[in-house]
PDB file of C-alpha atoms in Angstrom:
ATOM      1  CA  UNK A  21      17.027  -3.703 -20.751  1.00 60.00           C
ATOM      2  CA  UNK A  22      14.966  -6.601 -19.488  1.00 67.00           C
ATOM      3  CA  UNK A  23      14.503  -6.694 -15.763  1.00 70.00           C
ATOM      4  CA  UNK A  24      16.448  -9.191 -13.709  1.00 76.00           C
ATOM      5  CA  UNK A  25      15.874 -10.495 -10.218  1.00 81.00           C
ATOM      6  CA  UNK A  26      18.824 -12.104  -8.503  1.00 85.00           C
ATOM      7  CA  UNK A  27      18.396 -14.428  -5.571  1.00 85.00           C
ATOM      8  CA  UNK A  28      21.175 -15.054  -3.090  1.00 88.00           C
ATOM      9  CA  UNK A  29      22.217 -18.677  -2.654  1.00 88.00           C
ATOM     10  CA  UNK A  30      24.370 -17.725   0.309  1.00 85.00           C
ATOM     11  CA  UNK A  31      27.587 -15.766   0.524  1.00 88.00           C
ATOM     12  CA  UNK A  32      28.480 -14.146  -2.796  1.00 89.00           C
ATOM     13  CA  UNK A  33      26.619 -16.580  -5.053  1.00 91.00           C
ATOM     14  CA  UNK A  34      23.528 -15.279  -6.893  1.00 91.00           C
ATOM     15  CA  UNK A  35      21.337 -16.681  -9.638  1.00 88.00           C
ATOM     16  CA  UNK A  36      18.822 -15.013 -11.934  1.00 88.00           C
ATOM     17  CA  UNK A  37      15.365 -15.968 -10.597  1.00 85.00           C
ATOM     18  CA  UNK A  38      12.956 -13.645 -12.438  1.00 81.00           C
ATOM     19  CA  UNK A  39      11.398 -16.354 -14.605  1.00 78.00           C
ATOM     20  CA  UNK A  40      11.155 -18.857 -11.770  1.00 79.00           C
ATOM     21  CA  UNK A  41       9.407 -16.253  -9.585  1.00 76.00           C
ATOM     22  CA  UNK A  42       7.012 -15.250 -12.400  1.00 74.00           C
ATOM     23  CA  UNK A  43       8.410 -11.724 -12.214  1.00 77.00           C
ATOM     24  CA  UNK A  44      10.349 -11.510 -15.488  1.00 77.00           C
ATOM     25  CA  UNK A  45       9.118  -9.070 -18.122  1.00 77.00           C
ATOM     26  CA  UNK A  46      10.018  -8.800 -21.792  1.00 75.00           C
ATOM     27  CA  UNK A  47       9.497  -5.029 -21.825  1.00 75.00           C
ATOM     28  CA  UNK A  48      12.211  -2.435 -21.329  1.00 76.00           C
ATOM     29  CA  UNK A  49      12.046  -1.858 -17.562  1.00 79.00           C
ATOM     30  CA  UNK A  50      13.239   1.426 -16.107  1.00 75.00           C
ATOM     31  CA  UNK A  51      12.241   1.968 -12.496  1.00 81.00           C
ATOM     32  CA  UNK A  52      11.713  -0.379  -9.587  1.00 81.00           C
ATOM     33  CA  UNK A  53      10.183   0.209  -6.185  1.00 87.00           C
ATOM     34  CA  UNK A  54       9.848  -2.373  -3.441  1.00 88.00           C
ATOM     35  CA  UNK A  55       7.080  -2.019  -0.840  1.00 91.00           C
ATOM     36  CA  UNK A  56       4.454  -4.157   0.850  1.00 95.00           C
ATOM     37  CA  UNK A  57       1.476  -2.911  -1.163  1.00 95.00           C
ATOM     38  CA  UNK A  58      -1.034  -5.425   0.220  1.00 96.00           C
ATOM     39  CA  UNK A  59       0.306  -5.202   3.811  1.00 95.00           C
ATOM     40  CA  UNK A  60       0.877  -8.940   4.243  1.00 96.00           C
ATOM     41  CA  UNK A  61       4.535  -8.737   5.309  1.00 95.00           C
ATOM     42  CA  UNK A  62       5.890  -9.927   1.958  1.00 94.00           C
ATOM     43  CA  UNK A  63       7.730  -7.336  -0.176  1.00 91.00           C
ATOM     44  CA  UNK A  64       6.036  -6.584  -3.509  1.00 92.00           C
ATOM     45  CA  UNK A  65       7.449  -4.804  -6.566  1.00 89.00           C
ATOM     46  CA  UNK A  66       6.266  -1.945  -8.782  1.00 90.00           C
ATOM     47  CA  UNK A  67       8.004  -1.724 -12.165  1.00 87.00           C
ATOM     48  CA  UNK A  68       7.780   1.048 -14.765  1.00 86.00           C
ATOM     49  CA  UNK A  69       8.216  -0.324 -18.264  1.00 84.00           C
ATOM     50  CA  UNK A  70       8.433   1.034 -21.786  1.00 83.00           C
ATOM     51  CA  UNK A  71       6.546  -0.733 -24.569  1.00 81.00           C
ATOM     52  CA  UNK A  72       8.601  -0.356 -27.745  1.00 79.00           C
ATOM     53  CA  UNK A  73       6.539  -2.796 -29.854  1.00 81.00           C
ATOM     54  CA  UNK A  74       4.648  -0.018 -31.681  1.00 85.00           C
ATOM     55  CA  UNK A  75       6.904   2.829 -32.886  1.00 85.00           C
ATOM     56  CA  UNK A  76       3.789   4.871 -33.767  1.00 90.00           C
ATOM     57  CA  UNK A  77       2.892   5.289 -30.092  1.00 87.00           C
ATOM     58  CA  UNK A  78       3.633   8.772 -28.732  1.00 89.00           C
ATOM     59  CA  UNK A  79       6.228   8.811 -25.932  1.00 82.00           C
ATOM     60  CA  UNK A  80       3.685   9.358 -23.127  1.00 81.00           C
ATOM     61  CA  UNK A  81       1.678   6.294 -24.239  1.00 86.00           C
ATOM     62  CA  UNK A  82       4.650   3.919 -24.184  1.00 85.00           C
ATOM     63  CA  UNK A  83       5.079   3.787 -20.422  1.00 86.00           C
ATOM     64  CA  UNK A  84       3.128   1.645 -18.004  1.00 86.00           C
ATOM     65  CA  UNK A  85       3.241   0.377 -14.455  1.00 88.00           C
ATOM     66  CA  UNK A  86       3.122  -3.245 -13.372  1.00 88.00           C
ATOM     67  CA  UNK A  87       2.659  -4.236  -9.730  1.00 92.00           C
ATOM     68  CA  UNK A  88       3.977  -7.691  -8.871  1.00 90.00           C
ATOM     69  CA  UNK A  89       2.394  -8.934  -5.655  1.00 93.00           C
ATOM     70  CA  UNK A  90       4.504 -11.419  -3.732  1.00 91.00           C
ATOM     71  CA  UNK A  91       2.446 -14.610  -3.389  1.00 90.00           C
ATOM     72  CA  UNK A  92       5.240 -16.883  -2.140  1.00 87.00           C
ATOM     73  CA  UNK A  93       3.960 -18.733   0.925  1.00 90.00           C
ATOM     74  CA  UNK A  94       6.175 -18.186   3.923  1.00 89.00           C
ATOM     75  CA  UNK A  95       5.499 -19.547   7.427  1.00 91.00           C
ATOM     76  CA  UNK A  96       7.949 -17.105   9.027  1.00 94.00           C
ATOM     77  CA  UNK A  97       6.950 -14.148  11.160  1.00 96.00           C
ATOM     78  CA  UNK A  98       7.611 -10.469  10.512  1.00 96.00           C
ATOM     79  CA  UNK A  99       7.233  -6.931  11.855  1.00 97.00           C
ATOM     80  CA  UNK A 100       6.424  -3.996   9.577  1.00 97.00           C
ATOM     81  CA  UNK A 101       7.377  -0.456  10.583  1.00 97.00           C
ATOM     82  CA  UNK A 102       6.072   2.635   8.764  1.00 96.00           C
ATOM     83  CA  UNK A 103       7.359   6.052   9.786  1.00 97.00           C
ATOM     84  CA  UNK A 104       5.221   9.167   9.707  1.00 96.00           C
ATOM     85  CA  UNK A 105       7.097  12.439   9.591  1.00 93.00           C
ATOM     86  CA  UNK A 106       6.029  15.781  10.999  1.00 93.00           C
ATOM     87  CA  UNK A 107       6.328  19.317   9.632  1.00 93.00           C
ATOM     88  CA  UNK A 108       9.750  19.572  11.294  1.00 91.00           C
ATOM     89  CA  UNK A 109      11.017  15.990  11.063  1.00 93.00           C
ATOM     90  CA  UNK A 110      11.375  13.945   7.897  1.00 93.00           C
ATOM     91  CA  UNK A 111      11.553  10.165   8.036  1.00 95.00           C
ATOM     92  CA  UNK A 112      14.330  10.287   5.415  1.00 94.00           C
ATOM     93  CA  UNK A 113      17.578   9.326   7.093  1.00 94.00           C
ATOM     94  CA  UNK A 114      15.890   7.759  10.113  1.00 97.00           C
ATOM     95  CA  UNK A 115      17.438   4.572  11.456  1.00 97.00           C
ATOM     96  CA  UNK A 116      14.973   1.848  12.461  1.00 98.00           C
ATOM     97  CA  UNK A 117      16.340  -0.723  14.886  1.00 98.00           C
ATOM     98  CA  UNK A 118      14.435  -3.876  15.775  1.00 97.00           C
ATOM     99  CA  UNK A 119      15.553  -5.552  18.995  1.00 97.00           C
ATOM    100  CA  UNK A 120      15.055  -9.327  19.120  1.00 95.00           C
ATOM    101  CA  UNK A 121      16.377 -12.154  21.315  1.00 93.00           C
ATOM    102  CA  UNK A 122      18.610 -13.113  18.366  1.00 90.00           C
ATOM    103  CA  UNK A 123      20.131  -9.628  18.240  1.00 93.00           C
ATOM    104  CA  UNK A 124      19.357  -6.250  16.697  1.00 95.00           C
ATOM    105  CA  UNK A 125      18.354  -5.677  13.070  1.00 94.00           C
ATOM    106  CA  UNK A 126      18.742  -2.248  11.448  1.00 97.00           C
ATOM    107  CA  UNK A 127      17.313  -0.473   8.405  1.00 96.00           C
ATOM    108  CA  UNK A 128      17.763   3.116   7.241  1.00 95.00           C
ATOM    109  CA  UNK A 129      15.044   5.075   5.419  1.00 94.00           C
ATOM    110  CA  UNK A 130      16.526   6.395   2.180  1.00 90.00           C
ATOM    111  CA  UNK A 131      15.223   8.245  -0.865  1.00 80.00           C
ATOM    112  CA  UNK A 132      16.051   7.025  -4.330  1.00 75.00           C
ATOM    113  CA  UNK A 133      17.591   3.608  -3.778  1.00 73.00           C
ATOM    114  CA  UNK A 134      16.485   2.748  -7.315  1.00 76.00           C
ATOM    115  CA  UNK A 135      16.944   4.775 -10.495  1.00 76.00           C
ATOM    116  CA  UNK A 136      14.319   7.566 -10.703  1.00 75.00           C
ATOM    117  CA  UNK A 137      12.167   5.935  -8.014  1.00 78.00           C
ATOM    118  CA  UNK A 138      11.571   6.551  -4.337  1.00 80.00           C
ATOM    119  CA  UNK A 139      10.362   4.026  -1.816  1.00 81.00           C
ATOM    120  CA  UNK A 140       8.018   4.469   1.115  1.00 86.00           C
ATOM    121  CA  UNK A 141       9.391   5.328   4.570  1.00 92.00           C
ATOM    122  CA  UNK A 142       8.907   1.801   5.831  1.00 94.00           C
ATOM    123  CA  UNK A 143      10.560  -1.566   6.232  1.00 95.00           C
ATOM    124  CA  UNK A 144       9.652  -5.162   6.956  1.00 96.00           C
ATOM    125  CA  UNK A 145      11.859  -7.165   9.293  1.00 96.00           C
ATOM    126  CA  UNK A 146      11.767 -10.951   8.935  1.00 94.00           C
ATOM    127  CA  UNK A 147      11.768 -12.789  12.251  1.00 94.00           C
ATOM    128  CA  UNK A 148      11.971 -16.447  11.247  1.00 91.00           C
ATOM    129  CA  UNK A 149       9.643 -19.287  12.280  1.00 89.00           C
ATOM    130  CA  UNK A 150       9.660 -18.592  16.024  1.00 78.00           C
ATOM    131  CA  UNK A 151      10.112 -14.845  15.776  1.00 85.00           C
ATOM    132  CA  UNK A 152       9.538 -12.450  18.594  1.00 91.00           C
ATOM    133  CA  UNK A 153      10.320  -8.775  18.841  1.00 95.00           C
ATOM    134  CA  UNK A 154      11.254  -6.989  22.054  1.00 96.00           C
ATOM    135  CA  UNK A 155      11.224  -3.361  20.880  1.00 97.00           C
ATOM    136  CA  UNK A 156      11.649  -0.973  17.981  1.00 98.00           C
ATOM    137  CA  UNK A 157      13.847   2.103  18.265  1.00 98.00           C
ATOM    138  CA  UNK A 158      13.771   4.882  15.696  1.00 98.00           C
ATOM    139  CA  UNK A 159      16.609   7.406  15.633  1.00 98.00           C
ATOM    140  CA  UNK A 160      15.185  10.355  13.746  1.00 97.00           C
ATOM    141  CA  UNK A 161      17.315  12.864  11.816  1.00 95.00           C
ATOM    142  CA  UNK A 162      18.529  15.268  14.470  1.00 92.00           C
ATOM    143  CA  UNK A 163      19.093  12.484  17.031  1.00 94.00           C
ATOM    144  CA  UNK A 164      15.747  12.111  18.835  1.00 95.00           C
ATOM    145  CA  UNK A 165      14.746   8.526  19.613  1.00 97.00           C
ATOM    146  CA  UNK A 166      11.274   6.982  19.677  1.00 97.00           C
ATOM    147  CA  UNK A 167      10.854   3.550  21.265  1.00 97.00           C
ATOM    148  CA  UNK A 168       7.977   1.107  20.851  1.00 97.00           C
ATOM    149  CA  UNK A 169       7.934  -1.788  23.331  1.00 97.00           C
ATOM    150  CA  UNK A 170       6.792  -5.254  22.223  1.00 96.00           C
ATOM    151  CA  UNK A 171       5.591  -4.462  18.694  1.00 97.00           C
ATOM    152  CA  UNK A 172       2.908  -6.716  17.293  1.00 96.00           C
ATOM    153  CA  UNK A 173       4.271  -9.610  15.251  1.00 96.00           C
ATOM    154  CA  UNK A 174       2.834 -10.251  11.768  1.00 96.00           C
ATOM    155  CA  UNK A 175       1.448  -6.724  11.693  1.00 97.00           C
ATOM    156  CA  UNK A 176       2.303  -3.172  10.708  1.00 97.00           C
ATOM    157  CA  UNK A 177       3.057  -0.459  13.252  1.00 96.00           C
ATOM    158  CA  UNK A 178       3.067   3.262  12.472  1.00 97.00           C
ATOM    159  CA  UNK A 179       5.567   5.337  14.421  1.00 97.00           C
ATOM    160  CA  UNK A 180       5.155   9.100  14.277  1.00 96.00           C
ATOM    161  CA  UNK A 181       7.982  11.619  14.483  1.00 95.00           C
ATOM    162  CA  UNK A 182       8.298  13.384  17.841  1.00 89.00           C
TER     163      UNK A 182
END
């Protein structure tokens, strides 16, 4: 069960790019989480793997974690949004909408979009080389909306639940 990373060439055409991106691993990979661990606007990966090279290892000693930091240079701009829940409002299920001159972009905060792994309640929106952002709207579970005007570009914003 070697890990695979597929890159979209456009439309429905994909190619396996793990080796080219220096992200391929020979170990048996089980769980994957994508997040921006170093807060630079480029999505990074955390992979749980199982080392089966030594059958004498006890089960708890076979598993490890590898963090793959994205070092691909990219001149494009971005906006990062991290949601902070409250005792009565979870960020799970919230819809984050970024409003730009080119049109809206939407992401939904989900739990468990990878097998036995859960991502952070955040997203990064790519804006392209001349990117600007007009506003961010968050529709929280239950229907309440929080709006942030003119979010900072190339930076993270934290939006708290109402």
